[in-house]
Short mmCIF file of C-alpha atoms in Angstrom, two decimals:
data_model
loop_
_atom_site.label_atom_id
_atom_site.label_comp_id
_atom_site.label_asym_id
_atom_site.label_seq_id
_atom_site.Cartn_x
_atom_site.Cartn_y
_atom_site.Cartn_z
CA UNK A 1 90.34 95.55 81.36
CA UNK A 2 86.64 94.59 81.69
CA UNK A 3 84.42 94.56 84.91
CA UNK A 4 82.00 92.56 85.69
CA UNK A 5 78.34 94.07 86.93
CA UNK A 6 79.04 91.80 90.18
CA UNK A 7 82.93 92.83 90.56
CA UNK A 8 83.97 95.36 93.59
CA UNK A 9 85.33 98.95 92.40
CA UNK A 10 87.49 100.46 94.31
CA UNK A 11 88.58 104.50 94.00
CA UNK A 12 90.71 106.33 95.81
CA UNK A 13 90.84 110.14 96.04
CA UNK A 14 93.72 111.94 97.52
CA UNK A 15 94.64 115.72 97.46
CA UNK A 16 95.11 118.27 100.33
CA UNK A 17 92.42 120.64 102.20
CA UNK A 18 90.13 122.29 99.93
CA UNK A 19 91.24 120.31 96.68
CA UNK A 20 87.87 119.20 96.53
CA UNK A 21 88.63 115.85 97.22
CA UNK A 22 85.18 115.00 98.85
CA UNK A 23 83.27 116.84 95.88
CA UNK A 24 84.66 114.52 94.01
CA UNK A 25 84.42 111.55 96.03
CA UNK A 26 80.39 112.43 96.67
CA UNK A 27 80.04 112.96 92.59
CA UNK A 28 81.38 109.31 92.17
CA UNK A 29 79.05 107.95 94.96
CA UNK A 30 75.69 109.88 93.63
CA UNK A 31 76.52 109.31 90.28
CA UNK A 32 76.72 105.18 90.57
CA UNK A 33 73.16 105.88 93.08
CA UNK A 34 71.97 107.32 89.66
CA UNK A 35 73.48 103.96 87.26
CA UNK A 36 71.58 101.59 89.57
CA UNK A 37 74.80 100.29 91.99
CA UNK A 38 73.44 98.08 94.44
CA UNK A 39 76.08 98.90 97.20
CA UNK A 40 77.93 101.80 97.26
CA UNK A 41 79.94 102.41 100.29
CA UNK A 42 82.64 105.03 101.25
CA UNK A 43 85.21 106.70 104.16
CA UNK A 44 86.68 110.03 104.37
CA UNK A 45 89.88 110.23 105.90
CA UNK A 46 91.12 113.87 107.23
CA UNK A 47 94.89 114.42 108.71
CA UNK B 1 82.53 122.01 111.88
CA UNK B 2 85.67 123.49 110.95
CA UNK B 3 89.32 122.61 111.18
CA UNK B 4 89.15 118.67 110.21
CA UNK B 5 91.94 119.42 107.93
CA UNK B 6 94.66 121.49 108.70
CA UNK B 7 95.58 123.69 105.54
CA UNK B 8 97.63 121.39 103.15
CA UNK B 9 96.52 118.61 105.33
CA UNK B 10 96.16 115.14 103.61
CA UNK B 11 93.03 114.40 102.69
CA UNK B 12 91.89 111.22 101.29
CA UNK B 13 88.81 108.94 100.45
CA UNK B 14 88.08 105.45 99.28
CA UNK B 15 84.54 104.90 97.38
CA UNK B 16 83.83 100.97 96.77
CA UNK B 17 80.36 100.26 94.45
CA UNK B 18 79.11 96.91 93.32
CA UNK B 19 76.71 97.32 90.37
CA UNK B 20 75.22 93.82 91.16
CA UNK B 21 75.19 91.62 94.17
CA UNK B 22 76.28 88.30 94.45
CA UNK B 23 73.15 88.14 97.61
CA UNK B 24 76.32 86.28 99.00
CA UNK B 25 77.50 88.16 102.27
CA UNK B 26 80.91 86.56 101.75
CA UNK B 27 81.64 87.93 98.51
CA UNK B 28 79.11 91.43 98.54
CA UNK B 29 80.74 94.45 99.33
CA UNK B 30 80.95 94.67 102.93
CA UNK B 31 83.17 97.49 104.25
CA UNK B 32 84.18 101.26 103.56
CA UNK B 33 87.92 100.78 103.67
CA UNK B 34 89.80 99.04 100.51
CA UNK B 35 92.13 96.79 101.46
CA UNK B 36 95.88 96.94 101.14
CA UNK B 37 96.56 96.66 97.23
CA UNK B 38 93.26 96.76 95.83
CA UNK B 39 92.69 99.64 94.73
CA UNK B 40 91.54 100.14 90.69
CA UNK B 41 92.22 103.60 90.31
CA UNK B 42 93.62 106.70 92.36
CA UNK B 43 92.54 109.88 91.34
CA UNK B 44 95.14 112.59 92.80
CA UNK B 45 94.86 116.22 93.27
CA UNK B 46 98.52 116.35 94.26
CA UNK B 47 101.52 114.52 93.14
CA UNK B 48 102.83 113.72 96.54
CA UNK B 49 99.37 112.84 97.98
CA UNK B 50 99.81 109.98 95.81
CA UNK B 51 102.88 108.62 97.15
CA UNK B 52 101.18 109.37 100.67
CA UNK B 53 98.59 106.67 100.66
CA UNK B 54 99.99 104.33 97.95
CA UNK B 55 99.78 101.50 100.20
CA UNK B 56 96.28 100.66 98.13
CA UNK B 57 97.78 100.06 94.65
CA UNK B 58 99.12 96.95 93.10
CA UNK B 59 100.16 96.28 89.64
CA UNK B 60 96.04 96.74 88.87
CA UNK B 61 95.79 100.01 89.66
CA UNK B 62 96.28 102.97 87.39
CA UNK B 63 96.81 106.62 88.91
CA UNK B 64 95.65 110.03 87.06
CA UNK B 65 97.64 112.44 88.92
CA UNK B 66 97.51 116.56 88.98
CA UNK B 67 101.55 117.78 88.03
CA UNK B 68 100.35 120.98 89.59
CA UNK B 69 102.61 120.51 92.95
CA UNK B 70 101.98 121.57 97.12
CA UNK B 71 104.33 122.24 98.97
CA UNK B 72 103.31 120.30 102.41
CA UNK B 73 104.42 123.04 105.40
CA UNK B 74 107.61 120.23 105.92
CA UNK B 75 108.77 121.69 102.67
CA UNK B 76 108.23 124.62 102.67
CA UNK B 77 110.12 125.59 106.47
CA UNK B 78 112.71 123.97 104.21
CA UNK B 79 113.00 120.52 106.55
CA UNK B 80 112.41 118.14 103.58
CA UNK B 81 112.78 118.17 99.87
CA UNK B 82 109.92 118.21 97.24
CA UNK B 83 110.46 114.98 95.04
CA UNK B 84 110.37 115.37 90.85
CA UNK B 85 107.67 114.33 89.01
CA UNK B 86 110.14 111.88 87.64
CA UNK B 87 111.11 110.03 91.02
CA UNK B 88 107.26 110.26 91.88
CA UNK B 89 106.91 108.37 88.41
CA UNK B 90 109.61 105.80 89.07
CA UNK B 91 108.12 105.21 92.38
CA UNK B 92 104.64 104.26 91.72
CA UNK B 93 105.32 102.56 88.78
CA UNK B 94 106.68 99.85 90.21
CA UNK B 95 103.54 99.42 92.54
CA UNK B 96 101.32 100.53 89.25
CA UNK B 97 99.51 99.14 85.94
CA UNK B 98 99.79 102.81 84.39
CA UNK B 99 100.51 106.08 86.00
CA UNK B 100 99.15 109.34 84.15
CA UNK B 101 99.92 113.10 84.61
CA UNK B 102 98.26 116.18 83.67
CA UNK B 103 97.82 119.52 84.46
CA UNK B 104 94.30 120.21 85.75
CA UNK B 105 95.64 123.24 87.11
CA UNK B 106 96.92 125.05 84.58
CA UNK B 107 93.85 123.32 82.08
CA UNK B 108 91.36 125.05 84.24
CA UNK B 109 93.47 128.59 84.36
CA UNK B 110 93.13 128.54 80.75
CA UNK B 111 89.92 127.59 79.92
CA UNK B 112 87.85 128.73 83.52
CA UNK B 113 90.13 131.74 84.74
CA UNK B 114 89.95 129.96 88.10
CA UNK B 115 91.12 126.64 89.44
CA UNK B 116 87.93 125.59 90.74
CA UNK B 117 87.40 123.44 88.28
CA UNK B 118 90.68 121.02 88.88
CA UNK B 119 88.87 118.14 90.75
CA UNK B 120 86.20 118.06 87.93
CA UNK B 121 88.71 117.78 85.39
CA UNK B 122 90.40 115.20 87.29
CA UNK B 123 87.31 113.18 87.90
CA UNK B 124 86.72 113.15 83.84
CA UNK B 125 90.57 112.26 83.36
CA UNK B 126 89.24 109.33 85.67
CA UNK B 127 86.59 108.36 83.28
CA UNK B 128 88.42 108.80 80.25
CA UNK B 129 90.51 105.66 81.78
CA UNK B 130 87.25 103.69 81.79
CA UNK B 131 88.21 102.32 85.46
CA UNK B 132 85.27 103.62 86.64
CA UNK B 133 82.97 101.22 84.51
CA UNK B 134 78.85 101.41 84.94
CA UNK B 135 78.46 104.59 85.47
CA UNK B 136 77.52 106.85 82.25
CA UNK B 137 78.59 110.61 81.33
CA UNK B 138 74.66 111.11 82.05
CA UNK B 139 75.06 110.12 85.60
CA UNK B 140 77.67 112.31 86.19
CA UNK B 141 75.95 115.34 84.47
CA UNK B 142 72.53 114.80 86.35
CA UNK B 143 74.77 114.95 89.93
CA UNK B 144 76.57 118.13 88.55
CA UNK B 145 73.07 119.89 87.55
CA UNK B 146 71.66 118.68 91.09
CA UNK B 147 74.50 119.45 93.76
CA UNK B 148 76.84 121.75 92.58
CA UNK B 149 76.80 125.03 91.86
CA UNK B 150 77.65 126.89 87.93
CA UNK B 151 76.39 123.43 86.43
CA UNK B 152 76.94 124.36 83.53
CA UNK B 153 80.84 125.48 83.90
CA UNK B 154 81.65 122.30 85.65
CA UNK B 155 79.78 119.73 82.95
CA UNK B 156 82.10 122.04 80.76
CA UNK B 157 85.24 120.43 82.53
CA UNK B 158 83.76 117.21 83.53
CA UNK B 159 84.14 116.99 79.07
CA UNK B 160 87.19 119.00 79.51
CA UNK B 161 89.14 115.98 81.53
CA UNK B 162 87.53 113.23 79.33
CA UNK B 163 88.61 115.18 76.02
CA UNK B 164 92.04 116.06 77.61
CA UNK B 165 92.48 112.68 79.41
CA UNK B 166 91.95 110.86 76.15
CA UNK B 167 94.65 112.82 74.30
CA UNK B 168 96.81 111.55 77.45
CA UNK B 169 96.46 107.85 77.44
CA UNK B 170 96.98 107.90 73.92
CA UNK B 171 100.12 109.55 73.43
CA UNK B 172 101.56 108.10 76.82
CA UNK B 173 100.40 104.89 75.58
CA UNK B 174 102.89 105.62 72.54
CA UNK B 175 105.44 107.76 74.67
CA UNK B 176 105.76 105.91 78.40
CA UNK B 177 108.47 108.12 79.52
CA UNK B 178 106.72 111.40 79.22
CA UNK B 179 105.20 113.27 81.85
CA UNK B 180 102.65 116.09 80.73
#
């Protein structure tokens, strides 16, 4: 499957406390900061 | 702060980029949340965690999943039974484009002597499914060197996942049944 540059990516991340989910979700978000994304948005949710 | 998550508490995040906007406010990326069935990929640290929040998948999405199981404190006070791998399979299948296993755990055991590295080598299983497109290995690296700490151990597993993940897709892609 292809994307295109103006296409919506959507990732979720889900583990339990202290997986490292957020490390991993914060590594996506910097890293597409660092490929030029225009918007890059995200939510953290804790049970 | 402390305590946001109890211990074995579900714990999940959604991350949305848009490499390029359409300078359209109907059709830019808007909000944090994905909505119900859109999600591209799920990256899980946990089996069950995937079946948790699955709501977001649709026949688009593919998982990479941990095999390395949790039992949630339900289970383990012996009030409710851990599902297989299998049934987990079977189940998200259905809602899934491709559903992948490894295990990160027991990867990172072997190669790191610690399982610190399991959400690293789950986040380059993620990239070895290219469903995380725009972003480059470089990218990835440069955040590693900048934010986290032992750089060097975790670029090690970021490769790790990709090499591993690879391996993966291609002999699920010629064995569907088999879970790793």
């Amino acid at each position: 499957m292809s994307f295109k540059e103006t296409d919506i990516i959507n990732i979720v991340v889900a583990g339990t406390a202290g997986q490292g989910v957020i490390s991993v979700k914060r590594l996506i978000e910097f890293a597409a900061q660092k490929a030029g994304a225009e918007r890059i948005l995200g939510s953290e949710i804790f049970i | 702060m402390h305590g946001l998550a109890q211990r074995e508490g579900a714990i999940t995040s959604h991350t949305r980029y848009q490499k390029k906007l359409f300078n359209n406010p109907r059709k830019d990326l808007q909000s944090s949340l994905i909505c119900y069935g859109d999600a591209d990929i799920y990256i899980c640290l946990e089996p069950v965690e995937a079946l948790r929040r699955g709501i977001f998948a649709s026949e688009k999405t593919t998982f990479v999943i941990n095999s390395r199981t949790i039992p949630g404190v339900m289970i383990t006070a012996g009030l409710e039974k851990y599902p297989s791998l299998d049934k987990i399979k079977e189940t998200l299948i259905g809602n899934a484009k491709d559903v992948y296993f490894i295990n990160a755990t027991e990867i990172s055991l072997e190669y790191f002597k610690q399982n610190q590295q399991v959400n690293i080598i789950m986040l380059g299983f993620a990239i070895s499914t290219n469903k995380l497109p725009f972003i480059e290995i470089d990218h990835y690296e440069d955040v590693i060197k900048e934010w986290l700490k032992d750089p060097e151990i975790n670029i090690k597993a970021l490769h790790l996942g990709i090499e591993k993940g690879k391996e993966i897709i291609e002999k699920m892609n010629l064995n569907p049944d088999k879970i790793e």
